[in-house]
Short mmCIF file of C-alpha atoms in Angstrom, two decimals:
data_model
loop_
_atom_site.label_atom_id
_atom_site.label_comp_id
_atom_site.label_asym_id
_atom_site.label_seq_id
_atom_site.Cartn_x
_atom_site.Cartn_y
_atom_site.Cartn_z
CA MET A 1 12.66 10.84 23.12
CA VAL A 2 12.33 7.40 21.50
CA THR A 3 15.13 6.60 19.02
CA LEU A 4 13.95 5.86 15.50
CA ARG A 5 16.10 3.39 13.54
CA LEU A 6 15.50 2.69 9.86
CA HIS A 7 17.14 0.38 7.34
CA ASN A 8 18.82 2.62 4.78
CA THR A 9 18.95 0.89 1.39
CA ARG A 10 21.79 3.17 0.36
CA THR A 11 24.10 2.02 3.17
CA ARG A 12 22.53 -1.45 3.56
CA LYS A 13 22.26 -1.16 7.32
CA LYS A 14 20.00 0.12 10.06
CA GLU A 15 20.83 3.63 11.13
CA GLU A 16 19.56 6.06 13.72
CA PHE A 17 17.28 8.58 12.07
CA VAL A 18 18.67 12.07 12.64
CA PRO A 19 16.59 14.64 10.75
CA LEU A 20 18.17 17.42 8.77
CA ASP A 21 15.81 19.80 10.57
CA PRO A 22 13.76 18.45 13.54
CA GLY A 23 11.23 21.20 12.89
CA ASN A 24 10.69 20.15 9.30
CA ILE A 25 10.84 16.38 8.65
CA ARG A 26 10.51 15.76 4.89
CA MET A 27 9.56 12.54 3.10
CA TYR A 28 8.95 11.78 -0.57
CA VAL A 29 7.33 8.55 -1.81
CA CYS A 30 6.87 7.64 -5.46
CA GLY A 31 3.18 7.49 -6.29
CA PRO A 32 1.21 5.77 -9.05
CA THR A 33 1.14 6.21 -12.80
CA VAL A 34 -2.57 6.93 -13.19
CA TYR A 35 -4.00 4.83 -15.98
CA ASP A 36 -5.76 1.99 -14.11
CA ARG A 37 -6.90 0.74 -10.70
CA ALA A 38 -4.28 0.27 -7.97
CA HIS A 39 -3.42 -3.38 -7.33
CA LEU A 40 -2.19 -4.90 -4.08
CA GLY A 41 1.43 -4.25 -4.99
CA ASN A 42 0.64 -0.55 -5.51
CA ALA A 43 -1.11 -0.43 -2.15
CA ARG A 44 1.68 -1.87 -0.03
CA PRO A 45 3.98 1.19 -0.12
CA VAL A 46 0.95 3.38 0.60
CA VAL A 47 0.25 1.44 3.80
CA VAL A 48 3.92 1.09 4.80
CA PHE A 49 4.75 4.77 4.43
CA ASP A 50 1.45 5.80 5.96
CA VAL A 51 2.61 4.03 9.13
CA LEU A 52 5.97 5.83 8.94
CA TYR A 53 4.12 9.11 8.41
CA ARG A 54 1.99 8.46 11.51
CA LEU A 55 5.08 7.54 13.53
CA LEU A 56 6.99 10.66 12.46
CA ARG A 57 3.98 12.82 13.33
CA HIS A 58 3.84 11.19 16.76
CA LEU A 59 7.57 11.64 17.41
CA TYR A 60 8.03 15.15 16.01
CA GLY A 61 4.54 16.66 15.92
CA ALA A 62 2.01 16.67 13.09
CA ASP A 63 2.89 20.24 12.09
CA HIS A 64 6.57 19.33 11.65
CA VAL A 65 6.25 16.58 9.03
CA THR A 66 5.83 17.14 5.30
CA TYR A 67 4.91 14.13 3.20
CA VAL A 68 4.86 14.27 -0.61
CA ARG A 69 3.51 11.49 -2.84
CA ASN A 70 3.17 12.26 -6.54
CA PHE A 71 0.87 11.31 -9.38
CA THR A 72 2.56 10.50 -12.69
CA ASP A 73 -0.03 11.79 -15.14
CA VAL A 74 2.18 11.99 -18.26
CA ASP A 75 3.45 8.60 -19.41
CA ASP A 76 3.36 6.30 -22.41
CA LYS A 77 1.12 3.83 -20.52
CA ILE A 78 -1.48 6.56 -20.09
CA ASN A 79 -1.23 7.43 -23.79
CA ALA A 80 -1.70 3.76 -24.68
CA ARG A 81 -4.77 3.51 -22.45
CA ALA A 82 -6.29 6.57 -24.13
CA ARG A 83 -5.62 5.14 -27.60
CA VAL A 84 -7.45 1.94 -26.66
CA LEU A 85 -10.48 4.05 -25.75
CA GLN A 86 -10.15 5.95 -29.03
CA GLU A 87 -10.05 2.73 -31.00
CA ALA A 88 -13.14 1.54 -29.10
CA GLY A 89 -15.10 4.51 -30.43
CA ASP A 90 -14.30 7.53 -28.25
CA GLY A 91 -14.19 10.35 -30.80
CA ARG A 92 -12.52 12.97 -28.63
CA ALA A 93 -8.98 14.22 -29.06
CA LEU A 94 -6.33 12.06 -27.39
CA ASN A 95 -5.42 14.76 -24.87
CA ASP A 96 -9.05 15.13 -23.79
CA ILE A 97 -9.31 11.38 -23.21
CA ILE A 98 -6.00 11.38 -21.31
CA ARG A 99 -7.23 14.10 -18.97
CA GLU A 100 -10.40 12.16 -18.21
CA VAL A 101 -8.47 8.92 -17.67
CA THR A 102 -6.02 10.54 -15.26
CA ASP A 103 -8.71 12.47 -13.36
CA GLN A 104 -10.86 9.35 -13.01
CA THR A 105 -7.94 7.17 -11.97
CA ILE A 106 -6.82 9.66 -9.31
CA GLY A 107 -10.37 9.60 -7.95
CA TRP A 108 -10.30 5.79 -7.83
CA TYR A 109 -6.91 5.85 -6.13
CA HIS A 110 -8.07 8.25 -3.44
CA ALA A 111 -11.20 6.20 -2.74
CA ASP A 112 -9.29 2.91 -2.53
CA MET A 113 -6.42 4.22 -0.39
CA ASP A 114 -8.88 6.03 1.88
CA ALA A 115 -10.60 2.66 2.35
CA LEU A 116 -7.27 1.24 3.54
CA GLY A 117 -7.11 3.94 6.21
CA ALA A 118 -4.22 5.85 4.64
CA LEU A 119 -3.88 9.51 5.55
CA ARG A 120 -3.65 11.89 2.62
CA PRO A 121 -0.08 13.22 2.18
CA THR A 122 0.69 16.89 2.72
CA HIS A 123 1.16 17.35 -1.04
CA GLU A 124 0.04 15.20 -3.97
CA PRO A 125 1.56 16.90 -7.01
CA ARG A 126 0.67 15.96 -10.57
CA ALA A 127 3.67 15.75 -12.88
CA THR A 128 1.98 17.93 -15.48
CA GLU A 129 1.92 20.80 -12.96
CA PHE A 130 5.75 20.88 -12.80
CA ILE A 131 6.87 20.79 -16.42
CA VAL A 132 8.56 24.21 -16.12
CA GLN A 133 10.67 22.95 -13.21
CA MET A 134 11.59 19.79 -15.14
CA VAL A 135 12.72 21.76 -18.18
CA ALA A 136 14.82 24.04 -15.94
CA MET A 137 16.50 21.05 -14.25
CA ILE A 138 17.26 19.44 -17.61
CA GLN A 139 18.74 22.69 -18.90
CA GLY A 140 21.04 22.79 -15.89
CA LEU A 141 22.16 19.20 -16.46
CA VAL A 142 22.95 19.94 -20.11
CA ALA A 143 24.87 23.09 -19.17
CA SER A 144 26.97 21.21 -16.60
CA GLY A 145 27.85 18.42 -19.04
CA HIS A 146 25.74 15.70 -17.38
CA ALA A 147 23.18 15.51 -20.19
CA TYR A 148 23.14 15.94 -23.96
CA ALA A 149 20.58 16.54 -26.71
CA ALA A 150 20.24 14.09 -29.60
CA GLU A 151 17.54 13.83 -32.28
CA GLY A 152 14.91 15.69 -30.25
CA HIS A 153 15.76 13.76 -27.10
CA VAL A 154 17.77 14.80 -24.07
CA LEU A 155 19.63 12.02 -22.29
CA PHE A 156 21.48 11.76 -19.02
CA ASP A 157 25.10 10.69 -19.37
CA VAL A 158 25.50 7.99 -16.71
CA ARG A 159 29.30 7.92 -17.11
CA SER A 160 29.39 11.53 -15.92
CA TYR A 161 28.23 10.46 -12.43
CA PRO A 162 30.85 8.17 -10.82
CA ASP A 163 28.48 6.96 -8.07
CA TYR A 164 25.89 5.64 -10.51
CA GLY A 165 24.82 2.17 -9.36
CA LYS A 166 25.65 2.52 -5.65
CA LEU A 167 22.01 2.31 -4.55
CA SER A 168 21.46 -1.00 -6.32
CA GLY A 169 25.03 -2.20 -5.77
CA ARG A 170 26.00 -2.67 -9.42
CA SER A 171 28.44 -1.03 -11.78
CA VAL A 172 27.36 0.44 -15.09
CA ASP A 173 29.22 -2.28 -16.98
CA ASP A 174 27.50 -4.99 -14.93
CA MET A 175 24.14 -3.39 -15.67
CA ILE A 176 24.82 -3.36 -19.40
CA ALA A 177 25.88 -7.01 -19.32
CA GLY A 178 22.87 -8.16 -17.34
CA ALA A 179 20.01 -6.02 -18.59
CA ARG A 180 18.04 -5.39 -21.71
CA VAL A 181 18.65 -1.75 -22.58
CA ASP A 182 17.40 0.51 -25.34
CA PRO A 183 20.00 0.36 -28.17
CA ALA A 184 18.86 3.69 -29.65
CA PRO A 185 21.60 4.94 -32.00
CA TYR A 186 21.52 8.46 -30.57
CA LYS A 187 22.70 7.24 -27.13
CA ARG A 188 26.37 7.62 -26.22
CA ASP A 189 26.06 4.73 -23.78
CA PRO A 190 23.37 2.02 -23.66
CA MET A 191 22.59 2.91 -20.03
CA ASP A 192 21.97 6.62 -20.72
CA PHE A 193 18.34 7.39 -19.89
CA VAL A 194 15.80 9.83 -21.29
CA LEU A 195 15.16 13.17 -19.64
CA TRP A 196 13.07 14.61 -22.48
CA LYS A 197 11.56 13.08 -25.61
CA PRO A 198 9.64 14.44 -28.60
CA SER A 199 5.85 14.29 -28.82
CA SER A 200 3.72 13.84 -31.89
CA ALA A 201 1.05 16.41 -32.69
CA GLU A 202 -1.67 14.42 -30.91
CA GLU A 203 0.35 13.37 -27.86
CA PRO A 204 0.76 15.46 -24.71
CA GLY A 205 3.57 17.92 -25.25
CA TRP A 206 5.13 21.15 -24.05
CA ASP A 207 7.50 23.63 -25.65
CA SER A 208 11.16 23.31 -24.67
CA PRO A 209 14.62 24.31 -25.97
CA TRP A 210 14.72 20.89 -27.66
CA GLY A 211 11.34 21.16 -29.35
CA ARG A 212 7.85 20.15 -28.40
CA GLY A 213 7.96 17.10 -26.17
CA ARG A 214 7.36 15.59 -22.77
CA PRO A 215 9.54 14.56 -19.80
CA GLY A 216 10.98 11.15 -19.09
CA TRP A 217 9.65 9.40 -16.00
CA HIS A 218 12.69 9.79 -13.76
CA ILE A 219 13.08 13.57 -14.03
CA GLU A 220 9.51 14.06 -12.84
CA CYS A 221 10.18 12.91 -9.27
CA SER A 222 13.48 14.79 -9.06
CA ALA A 223 11.84 18.06 -10.07
CA MET A 224 8.78 17.65 -7.85
CA SER A 225 10.75 16.63 -4.76
CA HIS A 226 13.13 19.56 -5.26
CA GLU A 227 10.30 22.04 -5.66
CA LEU A 228 8.29 20.84 -2.63
CA LEU A 229 11.00 19.59 -0.25
CA GLY A 230 14.21 21.28 -1.38
CA PRO A 231 17.48 19.87 -2.76
CA ALA A 232 18.06 17.80 0.41
CA PHE A 233 15.42 16.01 2.47
CA ASP A 234 15.18 13.17 4.96
CA ILE A 235 13.47 10.14 3.47
CA HIS A 236 12.75 8.82 -0.02
CA GLY A 237 10.61 5.70 -0.27
CA GLY A 238 8.92 3.30 -2.63
CA GLY A 239 8.63 -0.32 -3.66
CA ILE A 240 11.76 -2.42 -4.20
CA ASP A 241 10.87 -2.62 -7.91
CA LEU A 242 11.72 1.10 -8.15
CA GLN A 243 15.22 0.76 -6.73
CA PHE A 244 16.55 0.29 -10.24
CA PRO A 245 16.32 2.06 -12.55
CA HIS A 246 13.96 4.73 -11.22
CA HIS A 247 15.57 5.59 -7.90
CA GLU A 248 19.08 5.06 -9.20
CA ASN A 249 18.34 7.56 -11.96
CA GLU A 250 16.72 10.02 -9.58
CA ILE A 251 19.86 10.06 -7.44
CA ALA A 252 22.14 10.58 -10.43
CA GLN A 253 20.25 13.47 -11.96
CA SER A 254 19.40 15.16 -8.63
CA CYS A 255 22.94 14.94 -7.24
CA CYS A 256 24.37 16.28 -10.50
CA ALA A 257 21.81 19.09 -10.62
CA HIS A 258 22.53 20.04 -6.98
CA PRO A 259 25.99 18.63 -6.19
CA ASP A 260 26.27 20.22 -2.76
CA ALA A 261 22.89 19.00 -1.44
CA GLY A 262 22.99 15.20 -1.24
CA PHE A 263 19.34 14.59 -2.21
CA ALA A 264 17.68 12.06 0.20
CA THR A 265 19.46 10.92 3.37
CA PHE A 266 17.48 7.71 3.92
CA TRP A 267 16.18 5.35 1.23
CA LEU A 268 13.47 2.88 2.27
CA HIS A 269 12.07 0.14 0.04
CA ASN A 270 9.24 -2.28 0.73
CA GLU A 271 9.29 -5.80 -0.71
CA MET A 272 6.82 -7.24 -3.22
CA VAL A 273 3.37 -8.80 -2.74
CA GLN A 274 2.41 -12.42 -3.36
CA VAL A 275 -1.02 -14.04 -3.46
CA GLU A 276 -1.49 -17.49 -1.92
CA GLY A 277 2.28 -18.03 -2.05
CA LYS A 278 2.73 -17.14 -5.71
CA LYS A 279 3.83 -14.04 -7.58
CA MET A 280 0.80 -11.94 -8.41
CA SER A 281 0.10 -12.32 -12.13
CA LYS A 282 -2.85 -11.96 -14.46
CA SER A 283 -1.77 -15.16 -16.24
CA LEU A 284 -2.08 -17.09 -12.95
CA GLY A 285 -5.50 -15.61 -12.22
CA ASN A 286 -4.34 -14.24 -8.86
CA PHE A 287 -4.09 -10.57 -9.81
CA PHE A 288 -6.22 -8.40 -7.52
CA THR A 289 -6.83 -4.69 -7.39
CA VAL A 290 -7.70 -3.14 -4.06
CA ARG A 291 -11.18 -2.51 -5.43
CA ASP A 292 -11.56 -6.21 -6.29
CA LEU A 293 -10.98 -7.15 -2.65
CA LEU A 294 -13.22 -4.37 -1.34
CA ASP A 295 -16.00 -5.47 -3.70
CA GLN A 296 -15.56 -9.07 -2.51
CA GLY A 297 -16.50 -7.80 0.94
CA TRP A 298 -13.10 -7.56 2.58
CA PRO A 299 -13.04 -4.41 4.75
CA GLY A 300 -10.16 -2.03 4.04
CA GLU A 301 -9.03 -2.36 7.65
CA VAL A 302 -8.63 -6.12 7.16
CA ILE A 303 -6.52 -5.59 4.03
CA ARG A 304 -4.37 -3.09 5.93
CA PHE A 305 -3.91 -5.45 8.91
CA VAL A 306 -2.84 -8.32 6.65
CA MET A 307 -0.23 -6.08 5.02
CA LEU A 308 1.12 -4.89 8.36
CA SER A 309 1.39 -8.44 9.71
CA THR A 310 4.57 -8.87 7.64
CA HIS A 311 7.66 -6.65 8.00
CA TYR A 312 7.89 -4.22 5.11
CA ARG A 313 11.27 -5.56 3.97
CA LYS A 314 9.93 -9.10 3.54
CA PRO A 315 7.61 -10.35 0.78
CA MET A 316 3.98 -10.10 1.88
CA ASP A 317 1.65 -12.99 1.06
CA TRP A 318 -2.09 -12.27 0.77
CA THR A 319 -4.16 -15.34 1.59
CA GLU A 320 -7.84 -15.69 2.37
CA GLU A 321 -6.95 -17.69 5.47
CA LYS A 322 -4.92 -14.76 6.83
CA ALA A 323 -7.69 -12.34 5.94
CA ARG A 324 -10.30 -14.44 7.80
CA GLU A 325 -8.08 -14.67 10.88
CA VAL A 326 -7.44 -10.94 10.81
CA GLN A 327 -11.12 -10.17 10.39
CA GLY A 328 -11.97 -12.22 13.46
CA THR A 329 -9.23 -10.50 15.46
CA LEU A 330 -10.41 -7.04 14.48
CA GLN A 331 -14.00 -7.91 15.34
CA LYS A 332 -12.90 -8.98 18.82
CA TRP A 333 -10.77 -5.88 19.30
CA ARG A 334 -13.47 -3.53 18.11
CA SER A 335 -16.01 -5.22 20.36
CA LEU A 336 -13.64 -4.83 23.31
CA CYS A 337 -13.01 -1.15 22.50
CA ARG A 338 -16.61 -0.17 21.79
CA ASP A 339 -17.57 2.99 23.72
CA VAL A 340 -14.11 3.10 25.32
CA THR A 341 -12.13 6.31 25.67
CA PRO A 342 -8.60 5.71 24.39
CA ALA A 343 -5.52 6.39 26.48
CA SER A 344 -3.97 9.79 25.91
CA GLU A 345 -1.14 8.33 23.79
CA PRO A 346 0.25 4.98 22.64
CA LEU A 347 2.23 2.95 25.14
CA LYS A 348 5.92 3.83 25.10
CA HIS A 349 7.07 0.25 24.45
CA VAL A 350 4.70 0.08 21.46
CA VAL A 351 6.27 3.25 20.05
CA GLU A 352 9.73 1.80 20.72
CA THR A 353 8.86 -1.42 18.92
CA LEU A 354 7.54 0.42 15.88
CA SER A 355 10.57 2.72 15.91
CA GLU A 356 12.84 -0.28 15.35
CA ASP A 357 12.65 -0.17 11.54
CA LEU A 358 8.83 -0.16 11.47
CA ASN A 359 8.40 -3.46 13.27
CA THR A 360 4.67 -3.64 12.64
CA ALA A 361 4.50 -7.38 13.31
CA GLY A 362 6.04 -6.79 16.74
CA VAL A 363 3.50 -4.08 17.50
CA ILE A 364 0.65 -6.39 16.47
CA ALA A 365 1.97 -9.04 18.89
CA GLU A 366 1.86 -6.44 21.68
CA LEU A 367 -1.67 -5.43 20.67
CA HIS A 368 -2.74 -9.08 21.05
CA GLN A 369 -1.33 -9.04 24.60
CA LEU A 370 -3.24 -5.86 25.43
CA ALA A 371 -6.44 -7.39 24.07
CA HIS A 372 -5.86 -10.60 26.04
CA ALA A 373 -5.44 -8.49 29.20
CA GLY A 374 -8.64 -6.59 28.41
CA ASP A 375 -6.77 -3.27 28.36
CA ALA A 376 -9.06 -1.53 25.88
CA PRO A 377 -7.88 2.08 26.43
CA ASN A 378 -4.24 1.26 25.69
CA LEU A 379 -5.18 -1.16 22.91
CA LEU A 380 -7.17 1.55 21.19
CA ALA A 381 -4.51 4.25 21.52
CA SER A 382 -1.67 1.95 20.46
CA ALA A 383 -3.51 0.38 17.53
CA CYS A 384 -4.22 3.83 16.13
CA LEU A 385 -0.46 4.28 15.66
CA LEU A 386 -0.76 1.60 12.96
CA GLY A 387 -3.92 3.15 11.56
CA LEU A 388 -6.05 0.36 13.07
CA LEU A 389 -9.20 0.66 15.21
CA THR A 390 -9.63 4.25 14.03
CA GLU A 391 -13.12 5.69 14.03
CA GLU A 392 -12.97 6.33 10.26
CA ALA A 393 -12.16 2.68 9.49
CA GLY A 394 -14.86 1.25 11.73
CA GLY A 395 -18.47 0.23 11.26
CA TRP A 396 -17.86 -2.73 8.96
CA GLU A 397 -17.70 -5.20 11.84
CA VAL A 398 -21.24 -4.30 12.88
CA HIS A 399 -22.98 -3.53 9.62
CA SER A 400 -21.25 -5.27 6.74
CA HIS A 401 -22.26 -8.88 7.27
CA THR A 402 -24.82 -9.13 10.06
CA ASP A 403 -27.71 -7.19 11.53
CA GLY A 404 -29.43 -7.54 14.90
CA ALA A 405 -31.56 -10.48 13.79
CA ASP A 406 -28.50 -12.29 12.42
CA GLU A 407 -26.64 -11.75 15.67
CA SER A 408 -29.59 -13.22 17.58
CA ARG A 409 -29.66 -16.28 15.31
CA LEU A 410 -25.90 -16.75 15.67
CA ALA A 411 -26.21 -16.59 19.46
CA GLU A 412 -28.93 -19.26 19.42
CA ILE A 413 -27.00 -21.50 17.04
CA ARG A 414 -23.90 -21.08 19.20
CA ASN A 415 -25.91 -22.45 22.12
CA TRP A 416 -27.10 -25.43 20.03
CA LEU A 417 -23.55 -26.14 18.94
CA GLY A 418 -22.34 -25.97 22.53
CA ALA A 419 -25.03 -28.39 23.68
CA ALA A 420 -24.27 -30.75 20.79
CA ARG A 421 -20.58 -30.69 21.64
CA ALA A 422 -21.28 -31.40 25.32
CA ALA A 423 -23.45 -34.40 24.35
CA ALA A 424 -20.83 -35.63 21.90
CA MET A 425 -18.13 -35.55 24.55
CA THR A 426 -20.18 -38.15 26.45
CA SER A 427 -21.45 -40.25 23.52
CA LYS A 428 -18.28 -39.90 21.40
CA ASN A 429 -20.59 -39.35 18.42
CA PHE A 430 -19.71 -36.00 16.84
CA SER A 431 -21.94 -36.29 13.76
CA GLU A 432 -24.35 -33.59 14.94
CA VAL A 433 -21.47 -31.23 15.74
CA ASP A 434 -19.92 -31.83 12.33
CA ARG A 435 -23.28 -31.30 10.60
CA LEU A 436 -23.86 -27.97 12.30
CA LYS A 437 -20.30 -26.82 11.54
CA ALA A 438 -20.71 -27.76 7.86
CA GLU A 439 -24.02 -25.88 7.63
CA LEU A 440 -22.50 -22.81 9.24
CA LEU A 441 -19.52 -22.85 6.90
CA ALA A 442 -21.89 -23.14 3.92
CA SER A 443 -23.66 -20.07 5.29
CA GLY A 444 -20.44 -18.08 5.36
CA VAL A 445 -19.76 -18.45 9.08
CA GLU A 446 -16.39 -19.60 10.40
CA VAL A 447 -16.57 -21.79 13.50
CA ARG A 448 -13.77 -21.35 16.04
CA MET A 449 -13.90 -23.82 18.91
CA SER A 450 -11.65 -23.89 21.93
CA ARG A 451 -11.93 -25.69 25.24
CA GLU A 452 -13.37 -22.57 26.84
CA ALA A 453 -15.60 -21.10 24.15
CA ILE A 454 -17.23 -21.29 20.72
CA GLU A 455 -16.97 -18.31 18.40
CA LEU A 456 -18.99 -17.85 15.19
CA VAL A 457 -17.39 -15.33 12.83
CA PRO A 458 -19.33 -14.07 9.75
CA LEU A 459 -17.13 -14.01 6.67
CA PRO A 460 -17.42 -11.70 3.64
CA GLU A 461 -19.55 -14.38 1.91
CA PHE A 462 -22.02 -14.52 4.86
CA ASP A 463 -25.51 -15.58 3.71
CA SER A 464 -28.23 -14.46 6.11
CA GLN A 465 -30.91 -16.48 4.29
CA ARG A 466 -29.02 -19.76 4.75
CA LEU A 467 -28.50 -18.95 8.42
CA TRP A 468 -32.26 -18.48 8.77
CA THR A 469 -32.75 -21.90 7.15
CA ILE A 470 -30.52 -23.54 9.76
CA GLU A 471 -32.58 -21.97 12.52
CA ARG A 472 -35.91 -23.05 10.98
CA ARG A 473 -34.68 -26.62 10.42
CA ARG A 474 -33.51 -26.82 14.03
CA GLU A 475 -36.88 -25.57 15.29
CA TRP A 476 -38.66 -28.15 13.12
CA GLU A 477 -36.45 -30.97 14.43
CA ARG A 478 -37.23 -29.97 18.02
CA ALA A 479 -41.00 -29.72 17.47
CA PRO A 480 -43.03 -32.33 19.46
CA ASP A 481 -44.63 -33.86 16.33
CA ALA A 482 -41.56 -33.69 14.10
#
């Protein structure tokens, strides 16, 4: 069997993955807080851990892998979003608005992540479905001296857990010195974090031994992972932005609640997303949701490919240039694999490459070699391990930008361009070649010229009408009485 090696954030090194139970591989990934559309940064862990999910299913069997990704549907950001709608004229009770916001946002999330080719996890729990389990875990932490009640709140005592900070590599005192922390007077220590907090009459709330209230964010994932995967499981994942404080706090409360279990064995974190070389920010005007890119005409498979072109532990830079290159590559690959029966399984060396800490960029390099060799059956089977060239993700390359008439026009214009280039090579006058290239680019067609061939690739902004104009002008210029 192929050896899977993963970089464990907790130990800061690559380790051989040895499951707790080979018949029941368990993975938990922190999901979204559902108050708005998912942006590119939200989508990256979905794609990264979808690839790991596919790999684990391949190595151990689909029936032996359990994948949990939660929805945080009780949170102050959701409450704030609902209040904005109230202030804008929605006359319903706050809780009714919150339910609609969370239901709608979960629907958006599913549609957008489906478009990226992500498999649905085995379980997608909503936090509000596990309040009883959260209250029970908090009660246990209070009883064991790891948490305390104060002014309607329950807080975790970070000094009670000596290993607090090991995941992020910082001591509690260093954290206090270098971070802005809530100076609430009821805290024993500035780093103590909320497990339970009081709710007003209009806010979401549940009865508890400490009064009507709602859970803190961190306890939600600890309770849901425990309920669905048990006190110890194999892999816990998420974006690097969650390493501290969220994952640090999860470890503390879970290990104190179940001291003999150990919680997650492996911790995996993906790096952040940039856009055109800069941090994604609304103030810079480079903030994109997945839906923004889909609506701009970028196929979900293209977005996925761009993300997988960079190793998950390195910052990923979204650029339109990369997206155009990827789109052209996928069009070639899909054309090569059309009506081809895939090989029975991915090539072993492809699986080995991916098993070396999810080396997706290495796999893509091998897929290019398979495509260059014209090995469509193995290309198709191996690409599917990354969630690429799947039947569900296809169709865009044929229908999104061009139809049969467009393809015919492109073929004719390609011939004109080839003839113009051949003439220019003799005359050394490339003005006609440059004019045709400029017209094609204005029509939303990228021109790729090599010594052997000319390729015309329709982009998301492809304009069929302008392409037709090029063809008509060319016919007019060639007419005998022009």
